[in-house]
Tab-separated table of N, CA and C in Angstrom:
chain	number	residue	atom	x	y	z
I	13	UNK	N	2.470	10.907	-2.989
I	13	UNK	CA	3.130	9.732	-2.419
I	13	UNK	C	4.065	10.292	-1.259
I	14	UNK	N	4.594	11.192	-1.457
I	14	UNK	CA	5.608	11.754	-0.689
I	14	UNK	C	4.669	12.030	0.658
I	15	UNK	N	3.584	12.818	0.624
I	15	UNK	CA	2.836	13.066	1.750
I	15	UNK	C	2.419	11.818	2.402
I	16	UNK	N	2.001	10.604	1.717
I	16	UNK	CA	1.533	9.662	2.474
I	16	UNK	C	2.562	8.985	3.208
I	17	UNK	N	3.953	8.933	2.429
I	17	UNK	CA	4.993	8.222	3.216
I	17	UNK	C	5.443	9.018	4.590
I	18	UNK	N	5.225	10.341	4.332
I	18	UNK	CA	5.711	11.284	5.456
I	18	UNK	C	4.636	11.040	6.774
I	19	UNK	N	3.211	10.998	6.556
I	19	UNK	CA	2.263	10.690	7.242
I	19	UNK	C	2.469	9.287	7.899
I	20	UNK	N	2.751	8.341	7.441
I	20	UNK	CA	2.795	6.797	7.837
I	20	UNK	C	4.145	6.997	9.099
I	21	UNK	N	5.195	7.776	8.456
I	21	UNK	CA	6.273	7.607	9.158
I	21	UNK	C	6.106	8.463	10.504
I	22	UNK	N	5.459	9.487	10.455
I	22	UNK	CA	5.150	10.309	11.660
I	22	UNK	C	4.215	9.371	12.506
I	23	UNK	N	3.466	8.661	11.864
I	23	UNK	CA	2.581	7.710	12.853
I	23	UNK	C	3.202	6.684	13.559
I	24	UNK	N	4.578	6.104	13.051
I	24	UNK	CA	5.059	5.112	13.759
I	24	UNK	C	5.849	5.510	15.076
I	25	UNK	N	5.886	4.714	16.162
I	25	UNK	CA	6.496	5.135	17.233
I	25	UNK	C	7.898	5.468	17.061
I	26	UNK	N	8.461	6.766	17.830
I	26	UNK	CA	9.693	7.062	17.641
I	26	UNK	C	10.938	6.076	17.780
I	27	UNK	N	10.736	4.754	18.612
I	27	UNK	CA	11.589	3.715	18.854
I	27	UNK	C	11.541	2.857	17.758
I	28	UNK	N	10.803	3.066	16.551
I	28	UNK	CA	10.636	2.075	15.633
I	28	UNK	C	11.969	1.638	14.914
I	29	UNK	N	12.167	0.349	14.600
I	29	UNK	CA	13.381	0.145	13.779
I	29	UNK	C	13.458	0.694	12.638
I	30	UNK	N	14.760	0.907	12.092
I	30	UNK	CA	14.946	1.375	10.839
I	30	UNK	C	14.365	0.632	9.642
I	31	UNK	N	14.426	-0.637	9.930
I	31	UNK	CA	13.930	-1.669	8.897
I	31	UNK	C	12.467	-1.553	8.787
I	32	UNK	N	11.662	-1.504	10.021
I	32	UNK	CA	10.112	-1.385	9.896
I	32	UNK	C	9.685	-0.213	9.218
I	33	UNK	N	10.483	0.972	9.558
I	33	UNK	CA	10.045	2.368	8.919
I	33	UNK	C	10.402	2.142	7.379
I	34	UNK	N	11.382	1.554	7.092
I	34	UNK	CA	11.678	1.608	5.617
I	34	UNK	C	10.776	0.744	4.822
I	35	UNK	N	10.273	-0.462	5.453
I	35	UNK	CA	9.309	-1.659	4.929
I	35	UNK	C	8.149	-0.786	4.795
I	36	UNK	N	7.426	-0.181	5.952
I	36	UNK	CA	6.266	0.624	5.724
I	36	UNK	C	6.219	1.795	4.738
I	37	UNK	N	7.351	2.424	4.621
I	37	UNK	CA	7.408	3.478	3.738
I	37	UNK	C	7.388	2.775	2.177
I	38	UNK	N	7.931	1.736	2.044
I	38	UNK	CA	7.836	1.082	0.544
I	38	UNK	C	6.627	0.657	0.440
I	39	UNK	N	5.937	0.060	1.232
I	39	UNK	CA	4.633	-0.512	0.997
I	39	UNK	C	3.645	0.547	0.932
I	40	UNK	N	3.705	1.846	1.761
I	40	UNK	CA	2.997	2.979	1.321
I	40	UNK	C	3.151	3.580	0.047
I	41	UNK	N	4.267	3.785	-0.338
I	41	UNK	CA	4.575	4.219	-1.689
I	41	UNK	C	4.063	3.252	-2.799
I	42	UNK	N	4.134	2.179	-2.953
I	42	UNK	CA	3.622	1.228	-3.925
I	42	UNK	C	2.106	0.992	-3.911
I	43	UNK	N	1.490	1.075	-2.543
I	43	UNK	CA	0.091	0.877	-2.446
I	43	UNK	C	-0.581	2.162	-2.930
I	44	UNK	N	-0.103	3.204	-2.336
I	44	UNK	CA	-0.799	4.505	-2.855
I	44	UNK	C	-0.581	4.860	-4.394
I	45	UNK	N	0.711	4.549	-4.903
I	45	UNK	CA	0.822	4.842	-6.322
I	45	UNK	C	-0.185	3.959	-6.931
I	46	UNK	N	-0.210	2.708	-6.781
I	46	UNK	CA	-1.335	1.756	-7.631
I	46	UNK	C	-2.710	2.342	-7.416
I	47	UNK	N	-3.081	2.832	-5.986
I	47	UNK	CA	-4.522	3.317	-5.845
I	47	UNK	C	-4.648	4.510	-6.723
I	48	UNK	N	-3.653	5.342	-6.845
I	48	UNK	CA	-3.915	6.554	-7.553
I	48	UNK	C	-3.896	6.436	-9.008
I	49	UNK	N	-2.867	5.485	-9.476
I	49	UNK	CA	-2.728	5.227	-10.885
I	49	UNK	C	-3.829	4.348	-11.511
I	50	UNK	N	-4.441	3.468	-10.567
I	50	UNK	CA	-5.297	2.437	-11.120
I	50	UNK	C	-6.681	2.478	-10.681
I	51	UNK	N	-6.811	3.047	-9.456
I	51	UNK	CA	-8.269	3.083	-8.585
I	51	UNK	C	-8.906	4.250	-8.814
I	52	UNK	N	-8.570	5.473	-9.296
I	52	UNK	CA	-9.223	6.726	-9.456
I	52	UNK	C	-9.227	7.001	-10.781
I	53	UNK	N	-10.154	8.022	-11.057
I	53	UNK	CA	-10.459	8.441	-12.496
I	53	UNK	C	-10.012	10.114	-12.314
I	54	UNK	N	-9.349	10.578	-13.309
I	54	UNK	CA	-9.082	11.963	-13.203
I	54	UNK	C	-10.254	12.844	-13.388
I	55	UNK	N	-11.320	12.365	-13.814
I	55	UNK	CA	-12.318	13.456	-14.170
I	55	UNK	C	-13.367	13.349	-13.098
I	56	UNK	N	-13.198	12.569	-11.730
I	56	UNK	CA	-14.110	12.782	-10.626
I	56	UNK	C	-13.216	12.994	-9.337
I	57	UNK	N	-13.906	13.560	-8.443
I	57	UNK	CA	-13.125	13.778	-7.244
I	57	UNK	C	-13.212	12.632	-6.419
I	58	UNK	N	-12.271	11.654	-6.295
I	58	UNK	CA	-12.349	10.433	-5.495
I	58	UNK	C	-11.073	10.451	-4.651
I	59	UNK	N	-11.477	9.796	-3.437
I	59	UNK	CA	-10.262	9.810	-2.403
I	59	UNK	C	-9.521	8.287	-2.328
I	60	UNK	N	-8.394	8.435	-1.924
I	60	UNK	CA	-7.798	7.199	-1.582
I	60	UNK	C	-7.467	7.250	-0.175
I	61	UNK	N	-7.938	6.349	0.560
I	61	UNK	CA	-7.535	6.271	2.077
I	61	UNK	C	-6.710	5.440	2.541
I	62	UNK	N	-5.926	5.750	3.503
I	62	UNK	CA	-4.723	5.251	4.102
I	62	UNK	C	-5.141	5.121	5.598
I	63	UNK	N	-4.824	3.770	6.087
I	63	UNK	CA	-4.768	3.475	7.476
I	63	UNK	C	-3.688	2.623	7.781
I	64	UNK	N	-3.227	2.886	9.182
I	64	UNK	CA	-1.893	2.316	9.573
I	64	UNK	C	-2.290	1.877	11.144
I	65	UNK	N	-2.185	0.467	11.410
I	65	UNK	CA	-2.571	0.361	12.757
I	65	UNK	C	-1.402	-0.987	13.165
I	66	UNK	N	-1.281	-1.048	14.501
I	66	UNK	CA	-0.667	-2.391	14.982
I	66	UNK	C	-1.570	-3.298	15.524
I	67	UNK	N	-1.369	-4.544	15.261
I	67	UNK	CA	-2.243	-5.419	15.704
I	67	UNK	C	-1.586	-7.133	15.527
I	68	UNK	N	-1.494	-7.844	16.461
I	68	UNK	CA	-1.190	-9.259	16.362
I	68	UNK	C	0.207	-9.354	15.846
I	69	UNK	N	1.198	-8.561	16.435
I	69	UNK	CA	2.622	-8.646	16.283
I	69	UNK	C	3.071	-8.042	14.942
I	70	UNK	N	2.149	-6.998	14.241
I	70	UNK	CA	2.149	-6.648	12.970
I	70	UNK	C	2.077	-5.075	12.888
I	71	UNK	N	2.413	-4.310	12.080
I	71	UNK	CA	1.866	-3.410	11.630
I	71	UNK	C	1.064	-3.589	10.369
I	72	UNK	N	0.008	-3.077	10.265
I	72	UNK	CA	-1.079	-3.398	9.164
I	72	UNK	C	-1.255	-2.035	8.570
I	73	UNK	N	-1.181	-2.061	7.060
I	73	UNK	CA	-1.551	-0.858	6.194
I	73	UNK	C	-2.662	-1.235	5.384
I	74	UNK	N	-3.442	-0.509	5.216
I	74	UNK	CA	-4.540	-0.647	4.332
I	74	UNK	C	-4.683	0.851	3.332
I	75	UNK	N	-4.574	0.532	2.031
I	75	UNK	CA	-4.809	1.604	1.187
I	75	UNK	C	-6.029	1.230	0.286
I	76	UNK	N	-7.086	2.137	0.358
I	76	UNK	CA	-8.378	1.988	-0.241
I	76	UNK	C	-8.725	2.929	-1.155
I	77	UNK	N	-9.198	2.430	-2.525
I	77	UNK	CA	-9.763	3.391	-3.643
I	77	UNK	C	-11.089	2.901	-3.952
I	78	UNK	N	-11.855	3.827	-4.831
I	78	UNK	CA	-12.966	3.517	-5.234
I	78	UNK	C	-13.058	2.604	-6.676
I	79	UNK	N	-11.829	2.213	-7.075
I	79	UNK	CA	-11.671	1.533	-8.223
I	79	UNK	C	-12.320	-0.025	-8.271
I	80	UNK	N	-12.749	-0.661	-9.354
I	80	UNK	CA	-13.404	-1.943	-9.147
I	80	UNK	C	-12.336	-2.975	-9.697
I	81	UNK	N	-11.237	-2.660	-10.192
I	81	UNK	CA	-10.331	-3.680	-10.621
I	81	UNK	C	-9.538	-4.312	-9.494
I	82	UNK	N	-9.183	-5.507	-9.872
I	82	UNK	CA	-8.519	-6.339	-8.574
I	82	UNK	C	-6.979	-6.408	-9.233
I	83	UNK	N	-6.200	-5.739	-8.093
I	83	UNK	CA	-4.683	-5.828	-8.483
I	83	UNK	C	-4.163	-7.029	-8.353
I	84	UNK	N	-3.125	-7.506	-9.344
I	84	UNK	CA	-2.544	-8.867	-9.266
I	84	UNK	C	-0.877	-8.531	-9.472
I	85	UNK	N	-0.196	-9.573	-9.067
I	85	UNK	CA	1.240	-9.582	-9.179
I	85	UNK	C	1.399	-9.857	-10.816
I	86	UNK	N	2.411	-8.810	-11.156
I	86	UNK	CA	2.624	-8.715	-12.578
I	86	UNK	C	4.090	-9.703	-13.047
I	87	UNK	N	4.113	-9.892	-14.166
I	87	UNK	CA	5.330	-10.504	-14.816
I	87	UNK	C	5.918	-9.554	-15.751
I	88	UNK	N	6.508	-8.466	-15.396
I	88	UNK	CA	7.123	-7.581	-16.299
I	88	UNK	C	8.327	-8.047	-16.771
I	89	UNK	N	8.693	-7.846	-18.095
I	89	UNK	CA	9.874	-7.918	-18.804
I	89	UNK	C	10.968	-7.283	-18.037
I	90	UNK	N	12.321	-7.618	-18.046
I	90	UNK	CA	13.449	-7.032	-17.570
I	90	UNK	C	13.408	-5.450	-17.867
I	91	UNK	N	13.093	-5.033	-19.064
I	91	UNK	CA	13.243	-3.480	-19.358
I	91	UNK	C	11.878	-2.762	-19.344
I	92	UNK	N	10.839	-3.497	-18.648
I	92	UNK	CA	9.573	-2.676	-18.401
I	92	UNK	C	9.781	-1.876	-17.244
I	93	UNK	N	8.914	-0.520	-17.448
I	93	UNK	CA	9.169	0.666	-16.514
I	93	UNK	C	8.310	0.669	-15.583
I	94	UNK	N	7.214	-0.332	-15.503
I	94	UNK	CA	6.325	-0.527	-14.493
I	94	UNK	C	6.001	-2.001	-14.302
I	95	UNK	N	5.112	-2.398	-13.383
I	95	UNK	CA	4.738	-3.485	-13.182
I	95	UNK	C	5.510	-4.491	-11.888
I	96	UNK	N	6.024	-3.688	-11.068
I	96	UNK	CA	6.826	-4.333	-9.942
I	96	UNK	C	6.324	-4.194	-8.846
I	97	UNK	N	5.396	-3.236	-8.642
I	97	UNK	CA	4.843	-2.801	-7.319
I	97	UNK	C	4.405	-3.898	-6.462
I	98	UNK	N	3.512	-4.727	-6.983
I	98	UNK	CA	2.847	-5.597	-5.961
I	98	UNK	C	4.025	-7.073	-5.616
I	99	UNK	N	5.024	-7.164	-6.760
I	99	UNK	CA	6.126	-7.929	-6.480
I	99	UNK	C	6.879	-7.560	-5.294
I	100	UNK	N	7.137	-6.033	-5.155
I	100	UNK	CA	7.737	-5.711	-3.866
I	100	UNK	C	6.768	-5.826	-2.729
I	101	UNK	N	5.569	-5.634	-2.819
I	101	UNK	CA	4.598	-5.868	-1.818
I	101	UNK	C	4.835	-7.028	-1.156
I	102	UNK	N	4.512	-8.019	-2.170
I	102	UNK	CA	5.066	-9.535	-1.759
I	102	UNK	C	6.113	-9.856	-0.904
I	103	UNK	N	7.264	-9.150	-1.507
I	103	UNK	CA	8.490	-9.712	-1.006
I	103	UNK	C	8.612	-8.945	0.504
I	104	UNK	N	8.144	-7.909	0.621
I	104	UNK	CA	8.377	-7.059	2.019
I	104	UNK	C	7.363	-7.509	3.195
I	105	UNK	N	6.295	-7.697	2.660
I	105	UNK	CA	5.265	-7.977	3.808
I	105	UNK	C	5.073	-9.473	4.164
I	106	UNK	N	4.652	-9.731	5.313
I	106	UNK	CA	4.478	-10.992	5.972
I	106	UNK	C	3.087	-11.712	5.221
I	107	UNK	N	2.149	-10.797	4.956
I	107	UNK	CA	1.220	-11.211	4.384
I	107	UNK	C	0.310	-9.888	3.742
I	108	UNK	N	-0.399	-10.055	2.506
I	108	UNK	CA	-1.280	-9.051	1.753
I	108	UNK	C	-2.435	-9.579	1.241
I	109	UNK	N	-3.473	-8.929	1.053
I	109	UNK	CA	-4.644	-9.223	0.470
I	109	UNK	C	-5.358	-8.077	-0.123
I	110	UNK	N	-6.319	-8.463	-1.111
I	110	UNK	CA	-7.272	-7.592	-1.589
I	110	UNK	C	-8.550	-7.572	-1.074
I	111	UNK	N	-9.181	-6.769	-0.364
I	111	UNK	CA	-10.513	-6.966	0.374
I	111	UNK	C	-11.495	-5.980	-0.532
I	112	UNK	N	-12.633	-6.571	-0.947
I	112	UNK	CA	-13.822	-5.778	-1.661
I	112	UNK	C	-14.378	-4.748	-0.577
I	113	UNK	N	-14.690	-3.692	-1.141
I	113	UNK	CA	-15.528	-2.822	-0.121
I	113	UNK	C	-16.923	-2.537	-0.643
I	114	UNK	N	-17.704	-2.420	0.258
I	114	UNK	CA	-19.201	-2.110	-0.024
I	114	UNK	C	-19.385	-0.678	0.164
I	115	UNK	N	-19.941	0.136	-0.840
I	115	UNK	CA	-20.736	-0.435	-1.987
I	115	UNK	C	-19.812	-0.726	-3.153
I	116	UNK	N	-18.473	-0.286	-3.225
I	116	UNK	CA	-17.503	-0.362	-4.285
I	116	UNK	C	-16.275	-0.126	-3.978
I	117	UNK	N	-15.551	-0.241	-4.691
I	117	UNK	CA	-13.920	-0.329	-4.524
I	117	UNK	C	-13.144	-1.426	-3.822
I	118	UNK	N	-11.964	-1.169	-3.268
I	118	UNK	CA	-11.273	-2.135	-2.424
I	118	UNK	C	-10.245	-1.522	-1.589
I	119	UNK	N	-9.844	-2.424	-0.920
I	119	UNK	CA	-8.670	-2.157	0.066
I	119	UNK	C	-7.600	-3.160	-0.084
I	120	UNK	N	-6.357	-2.650	-0.397
I	120	UNK	CA	-5.076	-3.556	-0.265
I	120	UNK	C	-4.473	-3.606	1.181
I	121	UNK	N	-4.529	-4.683	1.777
I	121	UNK	CA	-3.843	-4.770	3.077
I	121	UNK	C	-2.813	-5.461	3.291
I	122	UNK	N	-1.704	-4.836	3.930
I	122	UNK	CA	-0.468	-5.653	3.895
I	122	UNK	C	0.259	-5.455	5.220
I	123	UNK	N	0.616	-6.518	5.776
I	123	UNK	CA	1.367	-6.538	7.145
I	123	UNK	C	2.847	-6.774	7.275
I	124	UNK	N	3.503	-5.888	8.135
I	124	UNK	CA	4.849	-6.082	8.343
I	124	UNK	C	5.013	-6.320	9.780
I	125	UNK	N	5.828	-7.568	9.999
I	125	UNK	CA	6.126	-8.026	11.397
I	125	UNK	C	6.928	-6.871	12.316
I	126	UNK	N	6.383	-6.638	13.533
I	126	UNK	CA	7.160	-5.779	14.271
I	126	UNK	C	8.452	-6.085	14.774
I	127	UNK	N	8.750	-7.423	14.978
I	127	UNK	CA	9.847	-8.014	15.152
I	127	UNK	C	10.318	-9.064	14.224
I	128	UNK	N	11.482	-8.618	13.449
I	128	UNK	CA	11.776	-9.580	12.354
I	128	UNK	C	11.567	-11.109	12.471
I	129	UNK	N	11.833	-11.734	11.309
I	129	UNK	CA	11.458	-13.107	11.637
I	129	UNK	C	10.222	-13.612	11.115
């Protein structure tokens, strides 16, 4: 996850706001963690793909994996150790969606506004 956060941070323009960089780092961490934990199998060499691009007043982040499961926002108990990732993604992003990939797998795409509001 650290490598993915570093790569995304380096891809942002040098004059990006601290808030934008922090939000993108959080999204990267949560989405890559989910992709590795739930979208790949340890017995096969499978890749997680990470793409960041600016468009329509947002920075968009797509994290793709070969898994077939569809991520959903959980309702963890207060003492749960896991299950809050997509709740954070939902809170930080302006919009997010799960997009099926052909012939299999999915991409989770999330956008953060370039200028607050």
